[in-house]
GROMACS .gro file of C-alpha atoms in nm:
model
  380
    1MET     CA    1  -1.022   2.989  -0.120
    2ASP     CA    2  -0.679   2.822  -0.117
    3GLU     CA    3  -0.777   2.600  -0.409
    4VAL     CA    4  -0.883   2.904  -0.615
    5LEU     CA    5  -0.557   3.079  -0.536
    6LEU     CA    6  -0.354   2.770  -0.622
    7ARG     CA    7  -0.525   2.731  -0.958
    8SER     CA    8  -0.452   3.094  -1.041
    9LEU     CA    9  -0.084   3.059  -0.949
   10THR     CA   10  -0.019   2.729  -1.127
   11PRO     CA   11   0.063   2.868  -1.476
   12SER     CA   12   0.313   3.124  -1.349
   13VAL     CA   13   0.486   2.871  -1.119
   14LEU     CA   14   0.508   2.626  -1.410
   15THR     CA   15   0.663   2.897  -1.626
   16VAL     CA   16   0.930   2.970  -1.364
   17LEU     CA   17   1.033   2.603  -1.347
   18VAL     CA   18   1.056   2.571  -1.726
   19ARG     CA   19   1.268   2.886  -1.743
   20ARG     CA   20   1.500   2.738  -1.483
   21GLY     CA   21   1.564   2.441  -1.710
   22ALA     CA   22   1.300   2.181  -1.616
   23ASP     CA   23   1.135   2.000  -1.905
   24PHE     CA   24   0.763   2.069  -1.924
   25ALA     CA   25   0.636   1.723  -1.817
   26ALA     CA   26   0.868   1.705  -1.516
   27ALA     CA   27   0.779   2.063  -1.423
   28GLU     CA   28   0.408   1.977  -1.436
   29ASP     CA   29   0.461   1.680  -1.202
   30ALA     CA   30   0.665   1.891  -0.960
   31VAL     CA   31   0.404   2.168  -0.955
   32GLN     CA   32   0.126   1.915  -0.894
   33ASP     CA   33   0.320   1.770  -0.600
   34ALA     CA   34   0.372   2.122  -0.465
   35LEU     CA   35  -0.002   2.192  -0.493
   36VAL     CA   36  -0.081   1.877  -0.294
   37GLU     CA   37   0.170   1.987  -0.030
   38ALA     CA   38   0.014   2.334  -0.021
   39LEU     CA   39  -0.335   2.194   0.032
   40ARG     CA   40  -0.198   1.992   0.321
   41VAL     CA   41  -0.012   2.268   0.506
   42TRP     CA   42  -0.178   2.597   0.411
   43SER     CA   43  -0.492   2.522   0.609
   44ALA     CA   44  -0.284   2.571   0.924
   45CYS     CA   45  -0.075   2.866   0.804
   46ARG     CA   46  -0.078   3.022   0.458
   47PRO     CA   47   0.264   3.171   0.364
   48ARG     CA   48   0.299   3.545   0.318
   49ASP     CA   49   0.430   3.489  -0.037
   50PRO     CA   50   0.221   3.201  -0.179
   51LYS     CA   51   0.382   3.212  -0.525
   52GLY     CA   52   0.735   3.218  -0.383
   53TRP     CA   53   0.647   2.927  -0.154
   54LEU     CA   54   0.510   2.724  -0.446
   55VAL     CA   55   0.813   2.797  -0.666
   56THR     CA   56   1.053   2.690  -0.388
   57VAL     CA   57   0.868   2.370  -0.305
   58ALA     CA   58   0.806   2.278  -0.671
   59TRP     CA   59   1.172   2.333  -0.764
   60ARG     CA   60   1.285   2.119  -0.469
   61LYS     CA   61   1.048   1.842  -0.572
   62PHE     CA   62   1.172   1.865  -0.933
   63LEU     CA   63   1.532   1.825  -0.814
   64ASP     CA   64   1.438   1.533  -0.586
   65ALA     CA   65   1.258   1.363  -0.874
   66ALA     CA   66   1.550   1.422  -1.110
   67ARG     CA   67   1.796   1.266  -0.863
   68ALA     CA   68   1.566   0.968  -0.807
   69ASP     CA   69   1.522   0.922  -1.182
   70THR     CA   70   1.897   0.928  -1.236
   71ALA     CA   71   1.944   0.659  -0.970
   72ARG     CA   72   1.669   0.450  -1.123
   73ARG     CA   73   1.817   0.475  -1.471
   74ARG     CA   74   2.155   0.361  -1.344
   75ARG     CA   75   1.993   0.051  -1.200
   76GLU     CA   76   1.788  -0.016  -1.510
   77ASP     CA   77   2.112  -0.028  -1.707
   78ARG     CA   78   2.229  -0.314  -1.484
   79VAL     CA   79   1.922  -0.525  -1.414
   80GLU     CA   80   1.629  -0.682  -1.595
   81VAL     CA   81   1.286  -0.519  -1.564
   82GLU     CA   82   1.141  -0.825  -1.390
   83PRO     CA   83   1.323  -1.016  -1.113
   84ALA     CA   84   1.459  -1.339  -1.262
   85PRO     CA   85   1.456  -1.658  -1.052
   86GLY     CA   86   1.764  -1.866  -0.998
   87PRO     CA   87   2.101  -1.815  -0.833
   88ALA     CA   88   2.227  -1.460  -0.799
   89PRO     CA   89   2.575  -1.349  -0.904
   90ALA     CA   90   2.848  -1.442  -0.659
   91VAL     CA   91   2.958  -1.079  -0.616
   92ASP     CA   92   2.741  -0.767  -0.611
   93ASP     CA   93   2.875  -0.433  -0.502
   94THR     CA   94   2.528  -0.291  -0.435
   95LEU     CA   95   2.442  -0.542  -0.164
   96GLN     CA   96   2.788  -0.501  -0.013
   97LEU     CA   97   2.730  -0.126   0.001
   98TYR     CA   98   2.399  -0.184   0.182
   99PHE     CA   99   2.588  -0.373   0.452
  100LEU     CA  100   2.862  -0.113   0.480
  101CYS     CA  101   2.615   0.173   0.516
  102ALA     CA  102   2.448  -0.019   0.801
  103HIS     CA  103   2.755   0.072   1.008
  104PRO     CA  104   2.774  -0.034   1.376
  105SER     CA  105   2.845   0.328   1.477
  106LEU     CA  106   2.495   0.425   1.364
  107THR     CA  107   2.162   0.348   1.524
  108PRO     CA  108   1.950   0.113   1.310
  109ALA     CA  109   1.708   0.396   1.223
  110SER     CA  110   1.991   0.628   1.110
  111ALA     CA  111   2.163   0.349   0.915
  112VAL     CA  112   1.842   0.270   0.728
  113ALA     CA  113   1.778   0.636   0.648
  114LEU     CA  114   2.134   0.691   0.525
  115THR     CA  115   2.130   0.381   0.305
  116LEU     CA  116   1.794   0.464   0.151
  117ARG     CA  117   1.918   0.812   0.064
  118ALA     CA  118   2.274   0.730  -0.045
  119VAL     CA  119   2.226   0.391  -0.212
  120GLY     CA  120   1.855   0.334  -0.263
  121GLY     CA  121   1.795   0.656  -0.457
  122LEU     CA  122   1.495   0.760  -0.244
  123THR     CA  123   1.430   1.124  -0.163
  124THR     CA  124   1.425   1.261   0.190
  125ARG     CA  125   1.049   1.313   0.158
  126GLN     CA  126   0.989   0.949   0.061
  127ILE     CA  127   1.201   0.823   0.351
  128ALA     CA  128   1.018   1.054   0.595
  129GLN     CA  129   0.683   0.920   0.476
  130ALA     CA  130   0.802   0.562   0.529
  131TYR     CA  131   0.902   0.648   0.888
  132LEU     CA  132   0.591   0.861   0.959
  133VAL     CA  133   0.801   1.165   1.058
  134PRO     CA  134   0.823   1.522   0.918
  135GLU     CA  135   1.060   1.573   0.626
  136ALA     CA  136   1.270   1.821   0.827
  137THR     CA  137   1.320   1.563   1.102
  138MET     CA  138   1.437   1.304   0.853
  139ALA     CA  139   1.672   1.552   0.685
  140GLN     CA  140   1.837   1.618   1.022
  141ARG     CA  141   1.864   1.245   1.091
  142ILE     CA  142   2.037   1.181   0.759
  143SER     CA  143   2.273   1.476   0.811
  144ARG     CA  144   2.371   1.347   1.155
  145ALA     CA  145   2.434   0.999   1.011
  146LYS     CA  146   2.660   1.145   0.742
  147ARG     CA  147   2.857   1.338   1.004
  148THR     CA  148   2.889   1.028   1.221
  149VAL     CA  149   3.041   0.814   0.949
  150SER     CA  150   3.240   1.090   0.776
  151GLY     CA  151   3.567   0.986   0.944
  152VAL     CA  152   3.494   0.617   0.987
  153GLN     CA  153   3.664   0.333   0.800
  154PHE     CA  154   3.391   0.116   0.645
  155GLU     CA  155   3.551  -0.216   0.730
  156GLN     CA  156   3.296  -0.365   0.972
  157PRO     CA  157   2.961  -0.435   0.805
  158GLY     CA  158   2.623  -0.378   0.967
  159ASN     CA  159   2.372  -0.640   1.075
  160VAL     CA  160   2.126  -0.837   0.867
  161ALA     CA  161   1.818  -0.689   1.038
  162THR     CA  162   1.914  -0.336   0.931
  163VAL     CA  163   1.980  -0.443   0.571
  164LEU     CA  164   1.646  -0.626   0.561
  165ARG     CA  165   1.472  -0.312   0.680
  166VAL     CA  166   1.633  -0.110   0.402
  167LEU     CA  167   1.540  -0.365   0.135
  168TYR     CA  168   1.183  -0.375   0.267
  169LEU     CA  169   1.145   0.003   0.247
  170VAL     CA  170   1.306   0.022  -0.098
  171PHE     CA  171   1.065  -0.244  -0.224
  172ASN     CA  172   0.763  -0.066  -0.074
  173GLU     CA  173   0.862   0.262  -0.237
  174GLY     CA  174   0.912   0.089  -0.569
  175TYR     CA  175   0.581  -0.097  -0.536
  176SER     CA  176   0.395   0.228  -0.465
  177GLY     CA  177   0.484   0.346  -0.815
  178ASP     CA  178   0.673   0.663  -0.717
  179VAL     CA  179   1.012   0.507  -0.792
  180ASP     CA  180   1.053   0.177  -0.979
  181LEU     CA  181   1.287  -0.001  -0.740
  182ALA     CA  182   1.079  -0.310  -0.662
  183ALA     CA  183   1.261  -0.539  -0.905
  184GLU     CA  184   1.601  -0.427  -0.777
  185ALA     CA  185   1.496  -0.493  -0.416
  186ILE     CA  186   1.382  -0.844  -0.511
  187ARG     CA  187   1.707  -0.911  -0.695
  188LEU     CA  188   1.916  -0.810  -0.394
  189THR     CA  189   1.697  -1.005  -0.152
  190ARG     CA  190   1.731  -1.317  -0.370
  191GLN     CA  191   2.107  -1.274  -0.355
  192LEU     CA  192   2.098  -1.232   0.023
  193ALA     CA  193   1.880  -1.543   0.058
  194ASP     CA  194   2.132  -1.742  -0.145
  195ALA     CA  195   2.416  -1.619   0.076
  196ILE     CA  196   2.254  -1.636   0.423
  197ASP     CA  197   2.043  -1.913   0.575
  198HIS     CA  198   1.805  -1.689   0.772
  199PRO     CA  199   1.426  -1.738   0.807
  200GLU     CA  200   1.354  -1.364   0.800
  201VAL     CA  201   1.549  -1.319   0.478
  202ALA     CA  202   1.332  -1.593   0.331
  203GLY     CA  203   1.023  -1.431   0.481
  204LEU     CA  204   1.106  -1.097   0.320
  205LEU     CA  205   1.171  -1.258  -0.018
  206ALA     CA  206   0.838  -1.443   0.001
  207LEU     CA  207   0.660  -1.121   0.094
  208MET     CA  208   0.811  -0.933  -0.200
  209LEU     CA  209   0.726  -1.208  -0.450
  210LEU     CA  210   0.365  -1.233  -0.329
  211HIS     CA  211   0.313  -0.858  -0.356
  212HIS     CA  212   0.497  -0.830  -0.688
  213ALA     CA  213   0.273  -1.104  -0.829
  214ARG     CA  214  -0.024  -0.863  -0.808
  215ARG     CA  215   0.149  -0.568  -0.969
  216ALA     CA  216  -0.012  -0.597  -1.314
  217ALA     CA  217  -0.359  -0.580  -1.157
  218ARG     CA  218  -0.297  -0.282  -0.927
  219THR     CA  219  -0.369  -0.013  -1.185
  220ALA     CA  220  -0.629   0.030  -1.459
  221PRO     CA  221  -0.531   0.115  -1.820
  222ASP     CA  222  -0.585   0.486  -1.738
  223GLY     CA  223  -0.337   0.462  -1.450
  224SER     CA  224  -0.595   0.475  -1.170
  225LEU     CA  225  -0.554   0.254  -0.863
  226VAL     CA  226  -0.752  -0.070  -0.841
  227PRO     CA  227  -0.827  -0.183  -0.482
  228LEU     CA  228  -0.735  -0.540  -0.393
  229ALA     CA  229  -1.098  -0.654  -0.377
  230GLU     CA  230  -1.162  -0.527  -0.731
  231GLN     CA  231  -0.846  -0.657  -0.897
  232ASP     CA  232  -0.864  -0.903  -1.187
  233ARG     CA  233  -0.703  -1.206  -1.024
  234GLY     CA  234  -0.644  -1.356  -1.365
  235LEU     CA  235  -0.367  -1.095  -1.404
  236TRP     CA  236  -0.184  -1.216  -1.095
  237ASP     CA  237   0.142  -1.399  -1.165
  238THR     CA  238   0.074  -1.753  -1.041
  239GLY     CA  239   0.440  -1.851  -1.082
  240LEU     CA  240   0.556  -1.580  -0.843
  241ILE     CA  241   0.276  -1.670  -0.600
  242ALA     CA  242   0.375  -2.038  -0.600
  243SER     CA  243   0.740  -1.947  -0.547
  244GLY     CA  244   0.653  -1.707  -0.263
  245VAL     CA  245   0.431  -1.961  -0.086
  246GLU     CA  246   0.696  -2.234  -0.115
  247ILE     CA  247   0.965  -2.007   0.032
  248LEU     CA  248   0.731  -1.894   0.311
  249GLN     CA  249   0.631  -2.250   0.408
  250ALA     CA  250   0.995  -2.352   0.438
  251ALA     CA  251   1.068  -2.048   0.658
  252LEU     CA  252   0.765  -2.103   0.885
  253ALA     CA  253   0.861  -2.468   0.930
  254ARG     CA  254   1.173  -2.352   1.116
  255ASP     CA  255   0.953  -2.207   1.394
  256ARG     CA  256   1.147  -1.879   1.419
  257LEU     CA  257   0.866  -1.638   1.338
  258GLY     CA  258   0.951  -1.279   1.249
  259GLU     CA  259   0.761  -0.980   1.114
  260TYR     CA  260   0.840  -1.046   0.746
  261GLN     CA  261   0.720  -1.405   0.767
  262ALA     CA  262   0.398  -1.286   0.934
  263GLN     CA  263   0.341  -1.022   0.666
  264ALA     CA  264   0.407  -1.280   0.398
  265ALA     CA  265   0.149  -1.509   0.559
  266VAL     CA  266  -0.112  -1.232   0.525
  267ALA     CA  267  -0.015  -1.182   0.159
  268ALA     CA  268  -0.036  -1.557   0.099
  269LEU     CA  269  -0.390  -1.571   0.237
  270HIS     CA  270  -0.494  -1.296  -0.003
  271ALA     CA  271  -0.322  -1.477  -0.291
  272ASP     CA  272  -0.490  -1.807  -0.199
  273ALA     CA  273  -0.844  -1.667  -0.221
  274PRO     CA  274  -1.005  -1.738  -0.564
  275ALA     CA  275  -1.226  -1.430  -0.511
  276ALA     CA  276  -1.225  -1.139  -0.267
  277GLU     CA  277  -1.533  -1.265  -0.083
  278GLU     CA  278  -1.358  -1.598  -0.016
  279THR     CA  279  -1.066  -1.437   0.172
  280ASP     CA  280  -0.999  -1.597   0.511
  281TRP     CA  281  -1.022  -1.275   0.714
  282VAL     CA  282  -1.032  -1.458   1.047
  283GLN     CA  283  -0.684  -1.601   0.984
  284ILE     CA  284  -0.564  -1.265   0.860
  285VAL     CA  285  -0.673  -1.103   1.188
  286GLU     CA  286  -0.479  -1.372   1.376
  287TRP     CA  287  -0.166  -1.297   1.173
  288TYR     CA  288  -0.207  -0.924   1.239
  289ASP     CA  289  -0.227  -1.007   1.609
  290GLU     CA  290   0.108  -1.183   1.574
  291LEU     CA  291   0.248  -0.886   1.383
  292ALA     CA  292   0.130  -0.643   1.649
  293ARG     CA  293   0.303  -0.856   1.913
  294LEU     CA  294   0.625  -0.861   1.712
  295THR     CA  295   0.638  -0.496   1.604
  296ASP     CA  296   0.400  -0.281   1.813
  297SER     CA  297   0.352  -0.083   1.490
  298PRO     CA  298   0.059   0.161   1.455
  299VAL     CA  299   0.046   0.081   1.082
  300VAL     CA  300  -0.004  -0.287   1.164
  301LEU     CA  301  -0.289  -0.194   1.399
  302LEU     CA  302  -0.445   0.020   1.125
  303ASN     CA  303  -0.436  -0.273   0.882
  304ARG     CA  304  -0.569  -0.499   1.156
  305ALA     CA  305  -0.872  -0.269   1.195
  306VAL     CA  306  -0.956  -0.324   0.827
  307ALA     CA  307  -0.924  -0.701   0.871
  308VAL     CA  308  -1.142  -0.695   1.184
  309GLY     CA  309  -1.401  -0.498   0.986
  310GLU     CA  310  -1.406  -0.771   0.722
  311ALA     CA  311  -1.407  -1.061   0.969
  312ASP     CA  312  -1.647  -0.929   1.235
  313GLY     CA  313  -1.831  -0.646   1.063
  314PRO     CA  314  -1.763  -0.275   1.005
  315ARG     CA  315  -1.863  -0.163   1.354
  316ALA     CA  316  -1.607  -0.397   1.505
  317GLY     CA  317  -1.354  -0.251   1.265
  318LEU     CA  318  -1.445   0.104   1.369
  319ALA     CA  319  -1.407   0.004   1.733
  320ALA     CA  320  -1.058  -0.131   1.658
  321LEU     CA  321  -0.979   0.193   1.474
  322ASP     CA  322  -1.107   0.414   1.755
  323GLY     CA  323  -0.798   0.385   1.975
  324LEU     CA  324  -0.548   0.471   1.700
  325ASP     CA  325  -0.391   0.810   1.628
  326PRO     CA  326  -0.607   0.988   1.365
  327SER     CA  327  -0.294   1.149   1.218
  328LEU     CA  328  -0.168   0.811   1.094
  329PRO     CA  329  -0.134   0.800   0.714
  330ARG     CA  330  -0.449   0.644   0.560
  331HIS     CA  331  -0.634   0.648   0.894
  332THR     CA  332  -0.903   0.871   0.743
  333ALA     CA  333  -0.930   0.652   0.431
  334VAL     CA  334  -0.976   0.341   0.646
  335ALA     CA  335  -1.244   0.518   0.852
  336ALA     CA  336  -1.420   0.618   0.530
  337TYR     CA  337  -1.419   0.260   0.402
  338LEU     CA  338  -1.554   0.118   0.727
  339HIS     CA  339  -1.830   0.382   0.748
  340GLU     CA  340  -1.928   0.301   0.391
  341ARG     CA  341  -1.944  -0.070   0.480
  342ASP     CA  342  -2.166   0.028   0.775
  343GLY     CA  343  -2.407   0.214   0.547
  344ASP     CA  344  -2.321   0.567   0.663
  345LEU     CA  345  -2.263   0.709   0.316
  346ALA     CA  346  -2.266   1.076   0.418
  347THR     CA  347  -1.986   1.028   0.672
  348ALA     CA  348  -1.795   0.801   0.435
  349ALA     CA  349  -1.811   1.057   0.150
  350ARG     CA  350  -1.689   1.334   0.378
  351LEU     CA  351  -1.402   1.120   0.506
  352TYR     CA  352  -1.300   1.008   0.155
  353ALA     CA  353  -1.277   1.374   0.051
  354GLU     CA  354  -1.074   1.455   0.362
  355ALA     CA  355  -0.844   1.158   0.299
  356ALA     CA  356  -0.792   1.276  -0.061
  357ARG     CA  357  -0.668   1.611   0.065
  358LYS     CA  358  -0.415   1.431   0.287
  359ALA     CA  359  -0.297   1.184   0.021
  360SER     CA  360   0.078   1.173  -0.039
  361ASN     CA  361   0.063   1.099  -0.413
  362LEU     CA  362  -0.163   1.194  -0.702
  363ALA     CA  363  -0.282   0.841  -0.784
  364GLU     CA  364  -0.406   0.786  -0.430
  365ARG     CA  365  -0.563   1.132  -0.416
  366ASP     CA  366  -0.750   1.074  -0.742
  367HIS     CA  367  -0.874   0.734  -0.623
  368LEU     CA  368  -1.009   0.876  -0.296
  369THR     CA  369  -1.167   1.171  -0.475
  370ARG     CA  370  -1.350   0.930  -0.705
  371GLN     CA  371  -1.470   0.731  -0.405
  372ALA     CA  372  -1.614   1.047  -0.248
  373ALA     CA  373  -1.782   1.147  -0.575
  374ARG     CA  374  -1.929   0.799  -0.617
  375LEU     CA  375  -2.092   0.808  -0.274
  376ASN     CA  376  -2.219   1.163  -0.323
  377ARG     CA  377  -2.387   1.055  -0.646
  378ALA     CA  378  -2.539   0.753  -0.470
  379ARG     CA  379  -2.696   0.981  -0.210
  380LEU     CA  380  -2.877   1.197  -0.468
   0.00000   0.00000   0.00000
C-alpha cells in the first residue's frame, strides 16, 4: 500500500522541488532518495501528511546533495581525477585543516564527525551511515563539536589516529560512488605518508590503492554494481595493486600491526587471486580474526561471516552470522547470500528483497532487487 501511495505522490513532489529552484535531474535524484527513506521508515509509522513529509525530506536531500557537489567541484578544480604517484607538495592547507579539526578538546568520534562535515564535504546522513547511528544523533554530535571549538584557538593539532580515521571514511564514501572523494583521500594520504614515518599511515595508503585498483570493474556499463566475484579482473589496475602490495609489505615488516594494515592484507589476498575461486579464504578468515581482535567492530564480524562461509561452507558462515545484530547494515544481504550458497533459494530470495528495501543507495537497492528476481525466476 505504501508503494502505491508513493508512486502516486512522486509527480507532485517532483513538481514542488522544481518550482523551488531545483533542476529536474537533481530533483529526481532527491525524490528517489526520499522514496527509499519512506519505504524504510513508514512501515513503523506512516506520517499524517505523506506528501508534506516527502517534500520536506526530498528538499533536505537536494540541499545536502548540492552542498556535497559544490565541495566536490572545488576539489576537482585543484586535483587530478586519478591519484598520481610520487612526492606530494610540501605544503597543503587541506591536510593541515584535517589536523586542526581533530582538536584535542574533542573526543575522537566528535573530531572525525566535525572534519567530515566541515572539510570532507560529506552530508550528515552519510556520516551517520558510516558510524551506524541515526542521522539525528549524528547531527547533535556535530552541533556539540561546533559549540565546543567555537571559542578555541586552533593552534594545537589533533593526533594522527583521528586524521587517519577521517581519511578512511572520506575514501570509503568516495569509493561507494555517492561522492567522488576517493582520489582526494588518496592524495592526502600519500602526502601524510611522505611526511610521517608511521606503519598505519602506510597501511591505510596500501588499503586505498588496492581498493582503488578495482574501481573500473565495480560497475557495469549500465551503472549496475558488479560483485567482486564477478568482476573482470583484466580491468584491475595492476600498477596500483603492485604499489599497494609493496607499501603493505614494508609496513608489515615493522611488526606493528594495526587495523589498516590488516584490512590491506585482506584486499591484497583478493588482488592476488587470478580468479575468484582461487581466493585464499582461509587466510582471509585469519586476517579478519586479527581485525576483530584489534577493533571489536560488528562490521568486521559481518565480513568475517562471509569469509567463513567461503572457507568452511555456507552453514558455517550462517553460524558465524547468527550471533550478530540483525539491524547491522547489509546483515540481511549477507544472510541472503549465504542461504543462496546453501541451496535455500526461497529464503534467499525473500532476504534479498528485504535487503533491497533497507538499502541506503539506489545502486545497491537495484542490485539486490535483481538478485531476488533472479532467484524467483530460478524457482519457477
